[in-house]
Amino acid sequence: MARYRKKPIIVKAEQFFYDGPQIDGVFYPEVSANGKTYIGDAYVVTIHDQRAYLQNGDWIIEEPDGEHFYPCKADIFEKTYERVDE
């Protein structure tokens, strides 16, 4: 199999936590009657129009179209991306 190098691109990303700030592109589940827990799982809609469910600590990465997102586990994100100060 041939080998390929990922092109250097800059992505917009934010780390997801249920108790953190609301993130654009994330669909949050209903909140329980006591307002302390969620009923169901949060998710993003991928470029393939599929729901990708989230866990605390996942990174949410914006697709180039600006309308779709995909999750990335924290350990993979840290190995793949480095912060860019603009």
Rosetta silent file (secondary structure, phi, psi, omega in degrees, C-alpha in Angstrom):
SEQUENCE: MARYRKKPIIVKAEQFFYDGPQIDGVFYPEVSANGKTYIGDAYVVTIHDQRAYLQNGDWIIEEPDGEHFYPCKADIFEKTYERVDE
SCORE:     score description
SCORE:     0.000 S_00000001
   1 L     0.000  138.696  178.874    0.000    0.000    0.000 S_00000001
   2 L   -69.562  156.710  179.068    1.287    3.490   -0.847 S_00000001
   3 L  -108.227  144.589 -178.511    2.096    5.934    1.939 S_00000001
   4 L  -134.385  148.676  176.226    0.671    9.452    2.202 S_00000001
   5 L  -106.704  136.957  178.519    1.359   12.479    4.371 S_00000001
   6 L   -68.887  131.595  179.132   -1.534   14.574    5.646 S_00000001
   7 L   -66.050  142.988  179.163   -1.500   18.049    4.115 S_00000001
   8 L   -73.762  115.265  177.150   -0.912   20.816    6.636 S_00000001
   9 L  -132.511  159.076  176.334   -4.245   22.507    7.236 S_00000001
  10 L  -105.740  130.559  179.375   -5.649   24.568   10.071 S_00000001
  11 L  -116.499  155.927  171.912   -8.912   23.353   11.612 S_00000001
  12 L   -95.642  131.111 -177.843  -11.312   24.915   14.074 S_00000001
  13 E  -149.441  152.230  176.312  -11.859   22.672   17.095 S_00000001
  14 E  -145.200  140.499 -179.503  -13.188   22.821   20.623 S_00000001
  15 E   -80.898  134.885 -175.147  -13.110   20.206   23.362 S_00000001
  16 L   -95.320  133.991  170.046  -16.540   18.937   24.424 S_00000001
  17 L  -142.042  135.387  178.963  -17.737   18.491   28.005 S_00000001
  18 L   -55.364  -38.496 -177.866  -21.370   18.081   29.041 S_00000001
  19 L   -92.726   10.295  178.943  -20.851   20.567   31.866 S_00000001
  20 L   -93.040 -172.781  179.415  -18.832   22.962   29.674 S_00000001
  21 L   -67.488  152.673  177.534  -19.957   25.825   27.465 S_00000001
  22 L   -65.168  138.917 -177.769  -22.376   25.126   24.597 S_00000001
  23 L  -114.403  132.483  175.471  -20.548   24.435   21.315 S_00000001
  24 L   -57.882  138.840  178.082  -21.880   25.369   17.874 S_00000001
  25 L    90.985  -11.842  178.758  -22.762   22.287   15.853 S_00000001
  26 E   -95.106  131.093  174.835  -23.447   20.075   18.888 S_00000001
  27 E   -96.659  116.363 -177.073  -26.990   18.830   19.404 S_00000001
  28 L   -92.801  143.126  178.485  -27.595   18.553   23.139 S_00000001
  29 L   -75.646  170.883  178.209  -30.126   16.113   24.610 S_00000001
  30 E   -63.044  145.901  177.809  -33.041   17.102   26.783 S_00000001
  31 E   -91.762  141.949 -179.943  -32.227   18.082   30.367 S_00000001
  32 L   -62.939  166.825 -178.302  -33.871   16.127   33.212 S_00000001
  33 L   -58.653  -33.021  179.532  -36.611   17.684   35.349 S_00000001
  34 L   -81.406   -6.251  177.157  -34.093   18.520   38.079 S_00000001
  35 L    74.421   12.403 -174.844  -31.903   20.292   35.508 S_00000001
  36 L  -109.711  -17.420 -178.462  -28.797   18.377   36.546 S_00000001
  37 L  -134.688  158.515  177.342  -28.539   15.525   34.046 S_00000001
  38 E   -95.859  148.763  175.955  -29.092   14.939   30.353 S_00000001
  39 E  -105.859  100.387 -176.066  -31.545   12.411   28.960 S_00000001
  40 L   106.969 -167.507 -175.970  -29.682   10.798   26.060 S_00000001
  41 L  -119.130  147.664  173.213  -26.404   11.665   24.361 S_00000001
  42 L   -76.219  155.526  179.037  -25.078   14.765   22.638 S_00000001
  43 E  -154.756  164.900  170.078  -24.059   14.400   18.995 S_00000001
  44 E  -119.661  159.597  176.720  -22.821   16.196   15.892 S_00000001
  45 E  -102.652  123.333 -177.540  -23.958   15.657   12.321 S_00000001
  46 L   -80.249  172.962  178.478  -21.131   14.568   10.021 S_00000001
  47 L   -63.755  -16.024  177.392  -20.619   15.506    6.385 S_00000001
  48 L   -95.603   14.566 -179.496  -22.270   12.155    5.574 S_00000001
  49 L    56.994   36.631  175.925  -25.427   13.287    7.438 S_00000001
  50 L  -112.995  149.388  175.325  -24.877   10.736   10.192 S_00000001
  51 E   -80.608  131.413  173.889  -25.051   11.332   13.921 S_00000001
  52 E  -117.002  113.345 -175.064  -21.744   10.909   15.731 S_00000001
  53 E   -78.442  150.874 -171.292  -22.335   10.636   19.471 S_00000001
  54 L  -113.190  152.953  171.596  -20.037   12.382   21.927 S_00000001
  55 L  -125.931  155.494  176.688  -18.313   11.612   25.192 S_00000001
  56 L   -51.651  134.908  177.227  -16.714   14.037   27.622 S_00000001
  57 L    94.374  -14.571  176.539  -13.288   15.087   26.386 S_00000001
  58 L   -63.616  148.083  173.281  -13.926   14.487   22.665 S_00000001
  59 E   -95.022  138.513  177.313  -12.764   17.263   20.358 S_00000001
  60 E  -102.918  119.849 -176.950  -15.320   18.690   17.929 S_00000001
  61 E  -111.812  130.422  179.457  -13.712   19.553   14.584 S_00000001
  62 E   -80.817  133.453  174.641  -15.438   21.753   12.026 S_00000001
  63 L   -72.047  158.266  179.658  -15.517   20.511    8.427 S_00000001
  64 L   -56.953  -25.001 -179.801  -14.312   22.947    5.728 S_00000001
  65 L   -74.124  -11.173  178.635  -17.958   23.593    4.723 S_00000001
  66 L    74.122   -0.237 -177.505  -18.556   25.172    8.154 S_00000001
  67 L  -111.886  -21.587 -177.024  -21.851   23.298    8.516 S_00000001
  68 L  -118.522  159.474 -175.781  -20.767   19.809    9.531 S_00000001
  69 E  -141.153  163.105  172.589  -18.565   18.545   12.337 S_00000001
  70 E  -145.483  148.571 -179.582  -16.875   15.362   13.474 S_00000001
  71 E   -88.655  155.427  176.292  -15.603   14.155   16.835 S_00000001
  72 E  -141.879  131.334  177.950  -12.059   13.077   17.600 S_00000001
  73 L   -63.429  146.566 -174.040  -10.896   11.324   20.767 S_00000001
  74 H   -56.667  -42.016 -177.676   -8.553   13.458   22.877 S_00000001
  75 H   -67.048  -37.386  177.801   -5.515   11.158   22.561 S_00000001
  76 H   -70.438  -41.451  179.194   -5.785   11.041   18.751 S_00000001
  77 H   -58.217  -46.753 -178.010   -6.357   14.800   18.557 S_00000001
  78 H   -65.354  -29.280  177.404   -3.218   15.501   20.580 S_00000001
  79 H   -80.217  -22.267 -173.012   -1.123   13.234   18.318 S_00000001
  80 H  -100.296  -34.030 -173.000   -2.542   14.764   15.131 S_00000001
  81 L  -121.666  152.021  171.194   -2.934   18.490   15.813 S_00000001
  82 L  -129.336  147.754 -176.351   -0.958   21.261   17.446 S_00000001
  83 L   -65.650  139.528  176.449   -2.343   24.627   18.538 S_00000001
  84 L  -114.231  123.295  176.058   -1.901   27.571   16.144 S_00000001
  85 L   -93.012  119.668 -178.553   -1.828   31.046   17.623 S_00000001
  86 L  -105.091    0.000    0.000   -3.291   33.498   15.125 S_00000001
